[in-house]
Coordinates of C-alpha atoms in Angstrom, one line a residue:
M29 CA 31.6 -20.2 -11.9
R30 CA 32.1 -17.4 -8.9
L31 CA 29.5 -15.7 -11.1
I32 CA 26.6 -18.4 -11.3
I33 CA 27.2 -19.0 -8.2
I34 CA 26.2 -15.9 -7.1
W35 CA 22.8 -15.6 -9.6
V36 CA 22.1 -19.0 -7.7
V37 CA 22.0 -17.6 -4.4
V38 CA 20.3 -14.0 -5.1
I39 CA 17.4 -15.9 -7.1
F40 CA 17.4 -18.1 -4.1
L41 CA 16.9 -15.3 -1.9
L42 CA 14.3 -13.6 -3.4
Y43 CA 13.0 -16.6 -4.2
S44 CA 12.5 -17.6 -0.5
V45 CA 11.5 -13.8 0.5
I46 CA 8.6 -13.9 -1.8
N47 CA 7.1 -16.9 -1.0
D48 CA 7.6 -17.2 2.9
P49 CA 9.0 -13.1 4.7
E50 CA 7.8 -14.4 7.6
R51 CA 10.8 -16.7 8.0
S52 CA 13.1 -14.6 5.7
A53 CA 12.9 -12.2 8.0
D54 CA 13.7 -15.0 11.6
V55 CA 16.6 -16.4 9.5
V56 CA 17.8 -12.8 8.8
L57 CA 17.6 -12.1 12.6
A58 CA 18.7 -15.3 13.6
L59 CA 22.2 -14.8 11.9
W60 CA 22.5 -11.3 13.4
D61 CA 22.6 -12.6 16.5
V62 CA 25.0 -14.7 15.6
I63 CA 27.3 -12.2 13.9
W64 CA 26.5 -9.6 17.3
G65 CA 27.1 -12.1 19.0
A66 CA 30.4 -13.6 17.7
I67 CA 32.1 -9.6 17.6
A68 CA 31.0 -8.7 21.2
N69 CA 32.9 -12.2 21.9
I70 CA 36.1 -10.5 20.7
G71 CA 35.6 -8.0 21.4
T72 CA 35.0 -9.1 25.3
F73 CA 38.3 -11.0 24.6
F74 CA 40.3 -8.8 23.1
E75 CA 39.2 -6.0 26.2
E76 CA 40.3 -8.9 28.8
L77 CA 43.4 -9.3 27.4
F78 CA 44.8 -6.1 27.7
T79 CA 43.4 -5.4 30.9
G80 CA 45.2 -9.0 32.2
S81 CA 42.2 -10.2 33.9
I82 CA 41.6 -13.2 31.9
G83 CA 41.9 -16.5 34.5
R84 CA 40.9 -14.8 37.4

């Protein structure tokens, strides 16, 4: 079942890129911004946690 789902996702992604490459690029960039923002926020949290500046 997992293999079928993976193939469906891959086929859908290929269809999306071929059908509308500009929108696909926008979606990928938006996802990258979300992922990068989450990583940056986690880094900020741990930096403030270890430096003791939370709540000041």
